[in-house]
Coordinates of C-alpha atoms (C1' of nucleotides) in Angstrom, one line a residue:
Chain A
M1 CA 192.8 -21.3 187.9
L2 CA 190.3 -22.2 190.6
A3 CA 191.6 -24.8 192.7
V4 CA 190.0 -23.5 195.9
R5 CA 186.5 -22.8 194.6
Q6 CA 186.7 -26.2 192.9
R7 CA 187.5 -27.7 196.2
A8 CA 184.6 -26.0 197.7
V9 CA 182.2 -27.3 195.2
K10 CA 183.2 -30.7 195.7
Q11 CA 182.8 -30.7 199.3
S12 CA 179.4 -29.3 199.1
S13 CA 178.6 -32.0 196.7
C14 CA 179.9 -34.4 199.2
Q15 CA 177.8 -33.1 201.8
Q16 CA 174.5 -33.1 199.9
R17 CA 175.4 -36.7 199.3
G18 CA 176.1 -37.7 203.0
W19 CA 179.6 -38.8 202.5
L20 CA 180.5 -36.7 205.6
Q21 CA 178.3 -39.0 207.8
P22 CA 179.7 -41.9 209.2
G23 CA 179.0 -45.5 208.0
V24 CA 177.6 -46.6 204.9
I25 CA 178.1 -44.6 201.6
M26 CA 175.9 -46.1 199.2
S27 CA 172.2 -45.2 198.7
K28 CA 172.1 -45.7 194.9
L29 CA 174.7 -46.8 192.2
L30 CA 177.9 -44.7 192.5
T31 CA 178.5 -42.5 189.5
N32 CA 181.6 -40.9 188.3
R33 CA 180.6 -37.8 190.2
D34 CA 180.3 -39.7 193.4
L35 CA 183.7 -41.4 193.0
A36 CA 185.2 -37.9 192.4
A37 CA 183.8 -36.5 195.3
I38 CA 184.9 -39.3 197.6
F39 CA 188.4 -39.0 196.0
T40 CA 188.5 -35.3 196.5
L41 CA 187.4 -35.6 200.2
I42 CA 190.2 -38.2 200.7
A43 CA 192.7 -35.5 199.0
N44 CA 191.5 -32.8 201.5
L45 CA 191.8 -35.0 204.6
L46 CA 195.1 -36.4 203.6
E47 CA 196.5 -32.8 203.0
I48 CA 195.1 -31.6 206.3
K49 CA 196.5 -34.7 208.0
G50 CA 200.2 -33.7 206.3
E51 CA 200.5 -36.4 203.9
V52 CA 203.0 -35.9 201.2
V53 CA 201.7 -33.5 198.3
F54 CA 202.1 -35.9 195.6
K55 CA 199.9 -38.4 196.9
T56 CA 197.1 -35.9 197.5
L57 CA 197.8 -34.8 193.9
A58 CA 197.1 -38.2 192.6
Y59 CA 193.7 -38.4 194.4
R60 CA 192.8 -35.0 192.9
K61 CA 193.9 -35.8 189.5
A62 CA 191.9 -39.0 189.5
A63 CA 188.8 -37.2 190.8
E64 CA 189.4 -34.6 187.8
N65 CA 189.6 -37.1 185.4
L66 CA 186.5 -39.2 186.7
E67 CA 184.5 -36.2 186.5
Q68 CA 185.5 -35.2 182.8
M69 CA 185.0 -38.8 181.6
G70 CA 182.1 -39.2 179.4
Q71 CA 181.8 -42.9 180.2
E72 CA 180.9 -44.2 183.7
A73 CA 183.7 -45.9 185.5
R74 CA 181.3 -48.8 186.6
A75 CA 181.4 -49.9 183.0
L76 CA 185.1 -50.1 182.7
W77 CA 185.1 -51.8 186.2
S78 CA 182.7 -54.5 184.9
A79 CA 185.2 -55.1 182.1
G80 CA 188.1 -55.1 184.3
Q81 CA 189.6 -52.1 182.6
L82 CA 189.9 -49.5 185.4
R83 CA 193.7 -49.5 185.0
E84 CA 193.4 -48.1 181.6
L85 CA 192.3 -44.9 182.9
P86 CA 195.0 -42.2 183.2
G87 CA 196.1 -41.5 186.7
I88 CA 194.3 -44.6 188.1
G89 CA 197.0 -47.3 189.4
K90 CA 196.7 -50.5 191.4
A91 CA 195.9 -48.5 194.7
L92 CA 193.2 -46.3 193.2
A93 CA 191.7 -49.3 191.3
D94 CA 191.3 -51.2 194.3
K95 CA 189.7 -48.4 196.1
I96 CA 187.1 -48.0 193.2
D97 CA 186.7 -51.7 193.0
E98 CA 185.7 -51.8 196.9
L99 CA 183.4 -48.8 196.5
L100 CA 181.5 -50.4 193.6
R101 CA 181.5 -53.8 195.1
T102 CA 180.4 -52.9 198.9
G103 CA 179.5 -49.1 198.9
R104 CA 182.1 -48.4 201.4
L105 CA 185.8 -47.7 201.6
R106 CA 187.4 -48.7 204.9
F107 CA 190.3 -46.5 203.9
L108 CA 188.2 -43.6 204.1
D109 CA 186.4 -44.6 207.4
E110 CA 189.9 -45.0 209.0
L111 CA 191.1 -41.8 207.7
K112 CA 187.8 -40.0 209.1
Q113 CA 188.9 -41.6 212.6
A114 CA 192.3 -39.8 212.2
V115 CA 191.1 -36.5 210.9
P116 CA 187.7 -34.7 211.7
V117 CA 186.0 -34.6 208.4
T118 CA 184.5 -31.2 209.3
L119 CA 187.9 -29.8 208.9
V120 CA 187.5 -29.7 205.3
E121 CA 184.9 -26.7 205.7
L122 CA 187.6 -24.8 206.9
L123 CA 189.4 -25.0 203.5
Q124 CA 186.5 -23.1 201.9
V125 CA 187.8 -19.8 203.8
P126 CA 189.8 -17.6 201.6
D127 CA 193.7 -17.8 202.5
V128 CA 193.1 -20.8 204.6
G129 CA 194.6 -23.9 203.3
P130 CA 195.7 -27.4 204.7
K131 CA 198.6 -26.2 206.7
K132 CA 196.6 -23.4 208.6
V133 CA 193.7 -25.9 209.0
R134 CA 196.1 -28.3 210.7
L135 CA 197.6 -25.6 212.8
F136 CA 194.1 -24.4 214.0
W137 CA 193.0 -27.8 214.8
Q138 CA 196.1 -29.0 216.6
T139 CA 197.1 -25.9 218.5
A140 CA 193.5 -24.4 219.0
Q141 CA 191.1 -27.2 219.1
V142 CA 189.2 -25.6 216.0
T143 CA 187.3 -28.3 214.1
T144 CA 184.3 -26.3 212.4
L145 CA 183.5 -23.0 210.8
A146 CA 181.8 -21.8 213.8
E147 CA 184.8 -22.8 216.1
L148 CA 186.9 -20.8 213.8
E149 CA 185.1 -17.6 213.8
A150 CA 184.7 -17.9 217.6
A151 CA 188.6 -18.2 217.7
A152 CA 189.2 -15.5 215.7
R153 CA 186.7 -13.1 217.4
G154 CA 188.4 -14.2 220.7
G155 CA 191.9 -13.3 219.6
R156 CA 193.2 -16.8 220.1
L157 CA 194.6 -17.2 216.5
A158 CA 197.1 -14.2 216.3
G159 CA 199.5 -15.9 218.8
L160 CA 199.7 -18.9 216.8
A161 CA 202.9 -19.7 214.9
G162 CA 203.1 -17.7 211.8
M163 CA 200.1 -15.8 212.6
G164 CA 199.6 -12.4 213.7
P165 CA 196.9 -9.4 214.0
K166 CA 196.5 -9.2 210.0
S167 CA 196.2 -13.0 209.4
E168 CA 193.6 -13.0 212.3
A169 CA 191.5 -10.1 210.8
K170 CA 191.9 -11.8 207.2
I171 CA 190.2 -14.8 208.6
L172 CA 187.3 -12.8 209.8
A173 CA 187.0 -11.3 206.6
G174 CA 187.1 -14.4 204.7
L175 CA 184.7 -16.0 206.8
E176 CA 182.2 -12.9 206.2
A177 CA 183.1 -13.4 202.5
L178 CA 182.3 -16.9 202.6
K179 CA 178.7 -16.1 203.9
R180 CA 177.6 -13.8 201.3
R181 CA 179.5 -15.1 198.1
P182 CA 177.7 -17.4 195.6
S183 CA 179.7 -20.5 195.7
K184 CA 179.1 -21.3 191.9
L185 CA 178.9 -18.8 189.3
L186 CA 177.4 -19.4 185.8
L187 CA 179.2 -18.9 182.8
G188 CA 176.1 -16.9 181.5
D189 CA 176.7 -14.6 184.3
A190 CA 180.6 -14.5 184.1
L191 CA 181.3 -14.0 180.5
P192 CA 178.9 -10.8 180.4
L193 CA 180.9 -9.2 183.4
A194 CA 184.1 -10.2 181.8
D195 CA 183.0 -8.6 178.6
E196 CA 182.2 -5.2 180.4
L197 CA 185.5 -5.0 182.3
L198 CA 187.3 -5.9 179.1
A199 CA 185.7 -3.1 177.3
M200 CA 186.6 -0.8 180.2
L201 CA 190.3 -2.0 180.1
R202 CA 190.6 -1.7 176.3
A203 CA 189.5 2.0 176.4
L204 CA 192.5 2.8 178.9
P205 CA 195.5 4.4 177.3
G206 CA 198.5 2.2 176.7
V207 CA 196.3 -1.0 176.6
A208 CA 197.5 -2.9 173.5
A209 CA 195.1 -5.9 174.0
A210 CA 192.8 -7.4 176.7
A211 CA 191.3 -11.0 176.9
A212 CA 189.6 -13.2 179.2
G213 CA 191.4 -16.1 180.7
G214 CA 190.4 -19.0 182.9
S215 CA 187.7 -21.2 183.0
V216 CA 185.4 -18.3 181.4
R217 CA 187.7 -18.5 178.3
R218 CA 187.6 -22.3 178.3
M219 CA 183.8 -22.0 178.3
R220 CA 183.3 -24.1 181.5
A221 CA 179.5 -24.1 182.6
L222 CA 180.4 -23.3 186.2
V223 CA 183.1 -21.0 187.1
G224 CA 184.6 -19.5 190.3
D225 CA 185.8 -16.0 189.2
V226 CA 186.6 -13.8 186.3
D227 CA 190.1 -13.8 185.0
L228 CA 191.5 -11.0 182.8
L229 CA 194.6 -10.4 181.1
V230 CA 196.0 -6.8 179.6
A231 CA 198.8 -6.2 177.3
A232 CA 200.5 -2.9 178.3
E233 CA 203.9 -1.8 179.2
D234 CA 202.9 0.1 182.2
A235 CA 200.9 -2.0 184.6
A236 CA 200.4 0.5 187.5
P237 CA 197.6 2.7 185.8
V238 CA 195.8 -0.3 184.5
L239 CA 195.6 -2.2 187.8
A240 CA 194.6 1.2 189.5
A241 CA 191.6 1.6 187.0
F242 CA 190.6 -2.1 187.7
T243 CA 190.8 -1.8 191.5
S244 CA 188.7 1.4 191.4
Y245 CA 186.0 0.2 189.1
G246 CA 182.5 0.9 190.0
G247 CA 181.1 -2.2 192.1
V248 CA 184.3 -3.2 193.5
A249 CA 183.7 -3.6 197.2
H250 CA 187.3 -5.1 198.3
V251 CA 190.8 -5.0 196.8
L252 CA 191.9 -8.5 198.0
A253 CA 195.5 -8.3 196.7
Q254 CA 197.4 -5.7 194.5
G255 CA 201.1 -6.1 193.4
G256 CA 203.2 -5.0 190.5
T257 CA 201.7 -7.2 187.8
K258 CA 198.3 -8.5 189.4
A259 CA 195.4 -7.4 191.4
S260 CA 192.2 -9.3 192.5
V261 CA 189.0 -7.9 193.6
E262 CA 185.8 -8.7 195.1
F263 CA 182.5 -7.1 193.7
H264 CA 179.6 -6.0 196.3
T265 CA 177.8 -9.2 194.6
G266 CA 180.5 -11.3 196.2
L267 CA 181.9 -12.2 192.6
R268 CA 185.6 -12.1 192.2
A269 CA 187.8 -11.1 189.3
Q270 CA 191.6 -10.8 188.9
L271 CA 193.9 -9.2 186.4
W272 CA 197.2 -9.7 185.3
V273 CA 199.0 -7.2 183.2
H274 CA 202.1 -8.1 181.0
P275 CA 204.1 -6.2 178.4
P276 CA 202.7 -7.0 174.8
A277 CA 205.9 -8.9 173.9
R278 CA 205.0 -11.4 176.6
F279 CA 201.1 -11.5 175.9
G280 CA 201.2 -15.2 174.6
T281 CA 202.8 -16.7 177.5
A282 CA 200.8 -14.7 179.7
L283 CA 197.4 -15.4 178.2
Q284 CA 198.4 -19.1 177.8
Y285 CA 199.2 -19.3 181.7
A286 CA 196.2 -17.3 182.7
T287 CA 193.9 -19.4 180.3
G288 CA 194.9 -22.8 182.1
S289 CA 193.8 -25.3 182.9
K290 CA 196.3 -25.9 185.7
D291 CA 196.8 -29.4 184.7
H292 CA 197.0 -28.4 181.1
N293 CA 199.6 -25.9 182.0
V294 CA 201.7 -28.7 184.0
R295 CA 201.6 -30.6 180.8
L296 CA 203.0 -28.0 178.7
R297 CA 205.6 -27.3 181.2
E298 CA 206.7 -30.7 181.2
I299 CA 207.1 -30.8 177.5
A300 CA 209.1 -27.5 177.8
R301 CA 211.5 -29.4 180.2
T302 CA 212.0 -32.1 177.7
K303 CA 213.3 -29.4 175.4
K304 CA 215.7 -27.9 177.9
L305 CA 213.2 -24.7 178.5
S306 CA 211.5 -23.4 181.3
L307 CA 207.9 -22.2 180.5
S308 CA 206.3 -19.6 182.8
E309 CA 203.9 -16.6 182.4
H310 CA 206.8 -14.4 181.2
A311 CA 208.7 -16.3 178.8
L312 CA 210.1 -19.6 177.5
T313 CA 213.6 -19.6 179.2
R314 CA 216.7 -21.5 178.3
A315 CA 219.1 -23.1 180.7
N316 CA 221.5 -20.1 180.1
G317 CA 219.0 -17.7 181.1
K318 CA 218.3 -16.3 177.6
E319 CA 214.3 -15.7 177.2
L320 CA 212.5 -16.7 174.2
L321 CA 209.4 -14.0 174.1
C322 CA 206.2 -15.0 172.8
A323 CA 203.5 -12.4 171.8
S324 CA 200.9 -14.6 170.7
E325 CA 199.8 -18.1 172.1
E326 CA 200.5 -19.6 168.8
E327 CA 204.2 -18.9 169.3
V328 CA 204.0 -20.5 172.6
Y329 CA 202.6 -24.0 171.2
A330 CA 204.8 -23.9 168.1
A331 CA 207.8 -23.5 170.1
L332 CA 206.8 -26.6 172.1
G333 CA 206.3 -28.5 168.9
L334 CA 202.4 -28.4 169.3
A335 CA 199.7 -27.6 166.9
F336 CA 197.7 -24.8 168.5
I337 CA 195.1 -26.1 171.1
A338 CA 192.0 -24.2 171.3
P339 CA 190.9 -23.0 174.8
E340 CA 187.8 -25.2 175.4
L341 CA 190.3 -28.1 174.8
R342 CA 192.9 -27.3 177.7
E343 CA 191.5 -29.7 180.2
D344 CA 194.4 -32.2 180.1
Q345 CA 192.0 -34.6 178.7
G346 CA 194.2 -35.9 175.9
E347 CA 194.5 -32.7 173.8
V348 CA 198.3 -32.3 174.4
Q349 CA 199.0 -35.7 173.2
A350 CA 196.6 -35.0 170.1
A351 CA 198.4 -31.7 169.3
Q352 CA 201.7 -33.8 169.2
N353 CA 200.7 -36.4 167.0
G354 CA 198.4 -34.2 164.9
S355 CA 194.9 -35.7 165.8
L356 CA 193.4 -32.5 167.1
P357 CA 189.8 -32.2 165.9
L358 CA 188.9 -29.4 163.5
L359 CA 186.6 -27.8 165.8
L360 CA 183.0 -26.4 165.0
E361 CA 182.9 -22.7 164.5
R362 CA 180.0 -20.5 165.7
A363 CA 179.8 -19.4 161.7
Q364 CA 179.1 -22.9 160.7
L365 CA 175.6 -22.9 162.4
R366 CA 172.6 -22.3 160.1
A367 CA 169.7 -23.6 162.1
D368 CA 168.2 -23.2 165.7
L369 CA 165.9 -26.1 166.2
H370 CA 164.2 -25.6 169.5
A371 CA 162.1 -22.3 170.3
H372 CA 158.9 -21.5 172.1
T373 CA 156.6 -18.6 171.2
N374 CA 153.6 -17.2 173.2
W375 CA 151.6 -20.1 172.3
S376 CA 153.1 -21.8 175.3
D377 CA 155.5 -20.1 177.5
G378 CA 157.3 -18.1 175.1
K379 CA 157.1 -14.2 175.0
D380 CA 157.1 -13.6 171.4
S381 CA 154.6 -14.4 168.4
V382 CA 155.8 -16.8 165.8
L383 CA 156.2 -14.2 163.3
E384 CA 158.2 -11.9 166.0
L385 CA 160.4 -14.7 166.9
A386 CA 161.0 -15.7 163.2
Q387 CA 161.8 -12.1 162.4
A388 CA 164.5 -12.0 165.4
A389 CA 166.0 -15.1 163.9
Q390 CA 166.1 -13.7 160.4
A391 CA 167.7 -10.6 161.7
R392 CA 170.3 -12.8 163.2
G393 CA 171.3 -14.8 160.0
I394 CA 169.4 -17.9 161.1
K395 CA 168.4 -19.8 158.0
I396 CA 166.2 -22.3 159.7
L397 CA 164.0 -22.0 162.7
A398 CA 161.9 -24.8 164.4
I399 CA 159.0 -23.5 166.3
T400 CA 158.9 -26.3 169.2
D401 CA 156.3 -25.2 171.8
H402 CA 155.4 -27.4 174.8
S403 CA 153.0 -30.3 174.3
R404 CA 149.6 -30.7 176.1
S405 CA 150.9 -32.1 179.5
L406 CA 153.1 -29.5 180.5
A407 CA 150.1 -27.3 181.7
I408 CA 152.1 -25.1 183.7
A409 CA 153.9 -24.1 180.5
N410 CA 150.5 -23.5 178.7
G411 CA 151.2 -26.8 176.7
L412 CA 149.3 -27.1 173.2
S413 CA 146.2 -29.3 172.9
V414 CA 146.4 -31.2 169.5
E415 CA 143.5 -28.8 168.5
R416 CA 145.9 -25.7 169.2
L417 CA 148.9 -27.4 167.7
R418 CA 146.9 -27.9 164.3
A419 CA 146.0 -24.0 164.6
Q420 CA 149.6 -23.2 165.1
A421 CA 150.6 -25.0 162.0
A422 CA 148.6 -22.4 160.1
E423 CA 150.1 -19.3 162.0
V424 CA 153.6 -20.8 161.1
A425 CA 152.6 -21.0 157.5
A426 CA 151.3 -17.6 157.6
A427 CA 154.5 -16.4 159.0
Q428 CA 156.6 -18.2 156.4
H429 CA 154.6 -16.8 153.5
K430 CA 155.2 -13.3 155.1
L431 CA 158.9 -13.7 155.3
G432 CA 159.5 -15.5 151.9
S433 CA 162.5 -17.7 151.2
S434 CA 165.2 -15.9 153.2
I435 CA 164.3 -18.3 156.5
K436 CA 162.7 -21.7 156.7
L437 CA 160.3 -22.2 159.4
L438 CA 159.7 -25.6 160.8
H439 CA 156.7 -26.5 162.8
G440 CA 157.4 -28.8 165.5
T441 CA 156.8 -29.6 169.3
E442 CA 158.7 -30.2 172.4
L443 CA 157.3 -33.3 173.2
E444 CA 156.6 -34.1 176.8
I445 CA 158.0 -37.7 177.9
N446 CA 155.4 -38.5 180.5
A447 CA 156.3 -39.8 183.9
D448 CA 154.9 -43.3 182.9
G449 CA 157.0 -43.2 179.8
T450 CA 154.0 -42.5 177.3
L451 CA 154.6 -39.7 174.8
D452 CA 152.7 -36.7 174.8
Y453 CA 150.8 -36.7 171.3
P454 CA 150.0 -39.9 169.5
D455 CA 152.0 -41.2 166.6
E456 CA 149.6 -39.8 163.9
V457 CA 150.1 -36.2 165.5
L458 CA 153.6 -36.6 165.5
A459 CA 153.6 -37.9 162.0
G460 CA 152.2 -34.5 160.7
L461 CA 154.9 -32.3 162.3
D462 CA 158.1 -31.3 160.6
I463 CA 160.3 -32.0 163.7
V464 CA 159.9 -33.7 167.1
V465 CA 162.3 -32.6 170.1
A466 CA 161.3 -35.0 173.0
S467 CA 162.2 -33.9 176.4
L468 CA 162.1 -34.8 180.2
H469 CA 160.6 -32.4 182.5
M470 CA 158.7 -34.4 185.0
G471 CA 159.9 -37.6 187.0
L472 CA 163.7 -36.5 187.0
K473 CA 164.2 -38.0 190.3
Q474 CA 163.0 -41.7 189.1
P475 CA 165.3 -44.6 189.7
R476 CA 168.0 -45.1 187.1
A477 CA 166.1 -48.0 185.3
E478 CA 163.0 -46.2 185.2
V479 CA 163.9 -42.8 183.9
T480 CA 166.4 -44.6 181.6
A481 CA 163.7 -46.7 180.1
R482 CA 161.5 -43.4 179.5
L483 CA 164.3 -41.7 177.6
L484 CA 165.2 -45.0 175.6
G485 CA 161.5 -45.4 174.6
A486 CA 161.5 -41.8 173.2
I487 CA 164.6 -42.4 171.3
N488 CA 163.4 -45.5 169.7
N489 CA 160.1 -43.8 168.5
P490 CA 160.4 -43.4 164.7
H491 CA 158.8 -40.0 165.0
V492 CA 161.2 -38.5 167.5
D493 CA 164.1 -36.6 165.9
M494 CA 165.8 -35.3 168.8
I495 CA 166.1 -35.4 172.5
G496 CA 165.9 -31.9 174.2
H497 CA 168.6 -31.0 177.2
P498 CA 168.7 -34.8 177.9
T499 CA 169.9 -35.1 181.6
G500 CA 167.4 -32.3 182.9
R501 CA 170.2 -30.7 184.9
R502 CA 169.7 -27.1 186.0
L503 CA 172.8 -25.3 186.8
P504 CA 174.1 -24.4 189.4
D505 CA 172.0 -26.7 191.6
R506 CA 169.6 -29.2 190.1
E507 CA 171.1 -32.5 189.7
P508 CA 170.7 -34.3 186.3
A509 CA 168.3 -37.2 186.2
D510 CA 170.3 -40.4 187.1
L511 CA 170.5 -41.9 183.5
D512 CA 172.3 -44.7 182.1
M513 CA 174.0 -42.3 179.6
E514 CA 175.9 -44.8 177.8
A515 CA 172.7 -46.7 177.1
V516 CA 171.1 -43.4 176.1
L517 CA 174.1 -42.1 173.8
S518 CA 174.4 -45.4 172.2
A519 CA 170.6 -45.9 171.3
A520 CA 170.8 -42.2 169.9
A521 CA 173.7 -43.2 167.7
A522 CA 171.8 -46.4 166.7
T523 CA 168.6 -44.7 165.9
G524 CA 170.3 -41.5 164.2
T525 CA 168.2 -39.3 166.9
A526 CA 170.1 -36.3 167.6
L527 CA 171.1 -35.2 171.1
E528 CA 170.6 -31.6 172.1
I529 CA 173.3 -29.3 173.5
N530 CA 170.9 -26.8 175.1
A531 CA 172.5 -23.5 174.8
N532 CA 171.1 -22.0 177.8
P533 CA 173.7 -21.2 180.3
A534 CA 171.4 -22.8 183.2
R535 CA 171.4 -26.2 181.3
L536 CA 174.5 -26.5 178.8
D537 CA 173.0 -30.0 178.6
L538 CA 174.7 -32.3 177.0
D539 CA 177.7 -31.1 178.7
G540 CA 181.3 -31.5 177.0
S541 CA 182.3 -34.8 178.4
H542 CA 178.9 -36.5 177.3
V543 CA 179.3 -34.6 173.8
R544 CA 182.7 -36.1 173.2
R545 CA 181.4 -39.6 174.2
A546 CA 178.2 -39.2 172.0
L547 CA 180.5 -38.2 169.0
A548 CA 182.8 -41.1 169.7
L549 CA 179.7 -43.4 169.5
G550 CA 178.5 -42.1 166.3
A551 CA 175.7 -40.0 167.7
Y552 CA 174.4 -36.6 166.0
V553 CA 174.2 -33.6 168.2
A554 CA 172.1 -30.4 167.7
I555 CA 172.8 -27.1 169.5
N556 CA 169.6 -25.1 170.0
T557 CA 169.1 -22.1 172.2
D558 CA 165.5 -23.2 173.5
A559 CA 164.6 -19.5 173.1
H560 CA 161.5 -18.2 175.1
K561 CA 162.2 -14.8 173.8
A562 CA 163.9 -13.2 170.8
H563 CA 166.9 -12.0 172.9
D564 CA 167.5 -15.6 174.2
L565 CA 168.5 -16.5 170.3
D566 CA 172.0 -14.6 171.2
L567 CA 172.6 -17.7 173.6
M568 CA 174.0 -19.8 170.9
P569 CA 177.7 -19.0 171.6
Y570 CA 177.3 -21.0 175.0
G571 CA 176.1 -24.1 173.2
V572 CA 179.1 -23.7 170.4
G573 CA 181.6 -23.7 173.6
T574 CA 180.1 -26.4 175.1
A575 CA 180.2 -28.6 171.9
R576 CA 183.8 -27.5 171.5
R577 CA 184.6 -28.7 174.8
G578 CA 183.3 -32.0 173.6
W579 CA 185.7 -31.9 170.8
C580 CA 182.9 -31.4 168.3
E581 CA 183.6 -30.9 164.4
A582 CA 180.8 -29.7 162.1
A583 CA 179.8 -32.6 160.3
Q584 CA 177.9 -34.3 163.2
V585 CA 176.1 -31.4 164.2
V586 CA 172.8 -31.2 162.6
N587 CA 172.3 -27.5 162.8
T588 CA 175.2 -27.1 160.3
W589 CA 173.6 -29.0 157.5
T590 CA 171.9 -27.4 154.3
E591 CA 168.2 -27.4 154.4
K592 CA 168.1 -30.0 152.0
E593 CA 170.2 -32.4 154.2
L594 CA 168.4 -31.4 157.3
L595 CA 164.8 -32.0 155.9
K596 CA 166.1 -35.6 154.6
W597 CA 167.3 -36.6 158.1
L598 CA 163.8 -35.2 159.6
S599 CA 162.0 -37.2 157.1
H600 CA 164.1 -40.4 157.7
Chain B
dG1 C1' 199.4 -41.7 194.8
dC2 C1' 201.3 -42.4 189.5
dC3 C1' 204.6 -43.2 186.0
dG4 C1' 208.8 -44.7 182.6
dT5 C1' 213.1 -42.5 174.6
dT6 C1' 216.8 -39.5 181.2
dT7 C1' 214.1 -44.0 185.7
dT8 C1' 210.7 -50.3 188.5
dC9 C1' 213.2 -45.9 192.2
dG10 C1' 213.3 -41.3 192.0
dG11 C1' 211.3 -38.0 190.1
dC12 C1' 206.6 -35.5 189.7
dC13 C1' 205.8 -26.8 186.8
dC14 C1' 206.4 -22.1 188.0
dG15 C1' 206.0 -17.7 189.9
dA16 C1' 203.1 -13.5 192.4
dC17 C1' 201.5 -11.8 196.5
dT18 C1' 200.8 -11.5 201.6
dG19 C1' 202.2 -11.6 206.3
dT20 C1' 205.3 -13.0 209.1
dT21 C1' 209.3 -12.9 208.8
dT22 C1' 215.4 -11.0 209.0
dT23 C1' 215.3 -15.3 204.6
dC24 C1' 210.7 -17.9 204.2
dA25 C1' 206.0 -20.3 204.4
dG26 C1' 201.8 -20.5 203.0
dT27 C1' 198.2 -19.6 199.6
dC28 C1' 196.6 -19.2 195.2
dG29 C1' 196.6 -19.8 190.1

DNA sequence: GCCGTTTTCGGCCCGACTGTTTTCAGTCG
């Protein structure tokens, strides 16, 4: 539902990586994200050039698949298996081959000669697409955002074909919006806003149901905007309440069935209103992803049906209404597909042949195995945090404060670690058997690869979560070796936030993930899905690959205060995006099973 | 560009909203 924003995001990652500069592309081994950024750039340039739309779609689809793949394209390339990837034919396989061999792509170099690469910046402006960019470029000599602004202010756009005074004003407004709008929004910010808006909408008279759609409902870590859907017979009053809600700065569009608004924060939301009898098709449509919806509509066509947000329609025009999403999928001969899976990554085929996973549910989690107290950089005492966990129904809580080298977080010396053990025991005594406390550490993997406590100290702890906080920018071989060293230490039970990424801006460490995931599977070391919305690390695609390789995962909040214990749903959503079932999640295990694994 | 129980050539989803238009193109999701 967010084509434009995703395009902008990928562009900025292109710019950071220097693909917009002429000359050699490569300064390090090209990752899937690099390849995806290059293909997205090519798609944008081809679109501006006026190439047939299906060719640009092929590049976009390939970029999307590369980004969502849990495995490095480089590995498949080495094995000569690139063509086995969906959406990669001969032409794209050859281009990936040239990129991985030489670090360059002649096709892209030539394309940049024909189309000024700065033009892709203009696509970020709302209501400016490839056709307008080409128009501005070829008839008004505009190639940059600054030139676009100058042309609009000088009144030189209104006279162009298909343009007028309103369009010109819209461009200026769009340029202003671009300056103040956050380019990427954390799920952790978007979901609470969605919930607030939904509560307001549900309280309106005539509203039968309200739900979030889009990437928020699919639990993507980064979203572009908030999509909402309401079931009501009369749309007008609902749309009016939405567009006049407090905090709304501009109404971007408003029609009979939908409206979109921008808040003072720059954040955008849109609302569709459909009759309750059509809520199923409407919610399915609004949830996306776009590619998933395209797949469904293709299936509908094979059944002589046309699928839209309004209904499934037969060739004779007769409508089949669906009040629930379940009815939509059933009508297409598919098992119900959970929103988190709707990314066109094989879920439709799995729904056809009955091989969808039995996804992990929030209620199956019993443990939170990574949390901090005021012994290091947390806010609450051991007892306070444990009581908060108990109140939330958590059966097992691991206290894992930082180890000694992380001085900035008041990491514990060996002496303080031993003293803390006594406090954990005292809290356990006070709380009784309704919650089990584990005493552990979040063990620093030092920049030189050593672990922060000696083995004999680690042997005395209930649980060891090893994490990277320093040296995240080391070269791939070095940083990967550090992580592998920790995974292979018999006292290390789990790797915390494995890639070290911080959303929206800090890049993950340049890890050989296939090696990391394989080693974790081989040693029975769990890989964390850190539930903090600024991490969500591992991400869904790596979770899926880790599970396929036979690794265990853990879902933890990394709480630094009691309130953080409520972040678990973000981790669950990320796990579900990775097609995760309960059995491989250590937090779902009974105390006996968990302790057996920890003592292994 | 990709892809094949309609096809190795000719397909490749469906609709709302806006602004410019007297019937449609562009953008967006």
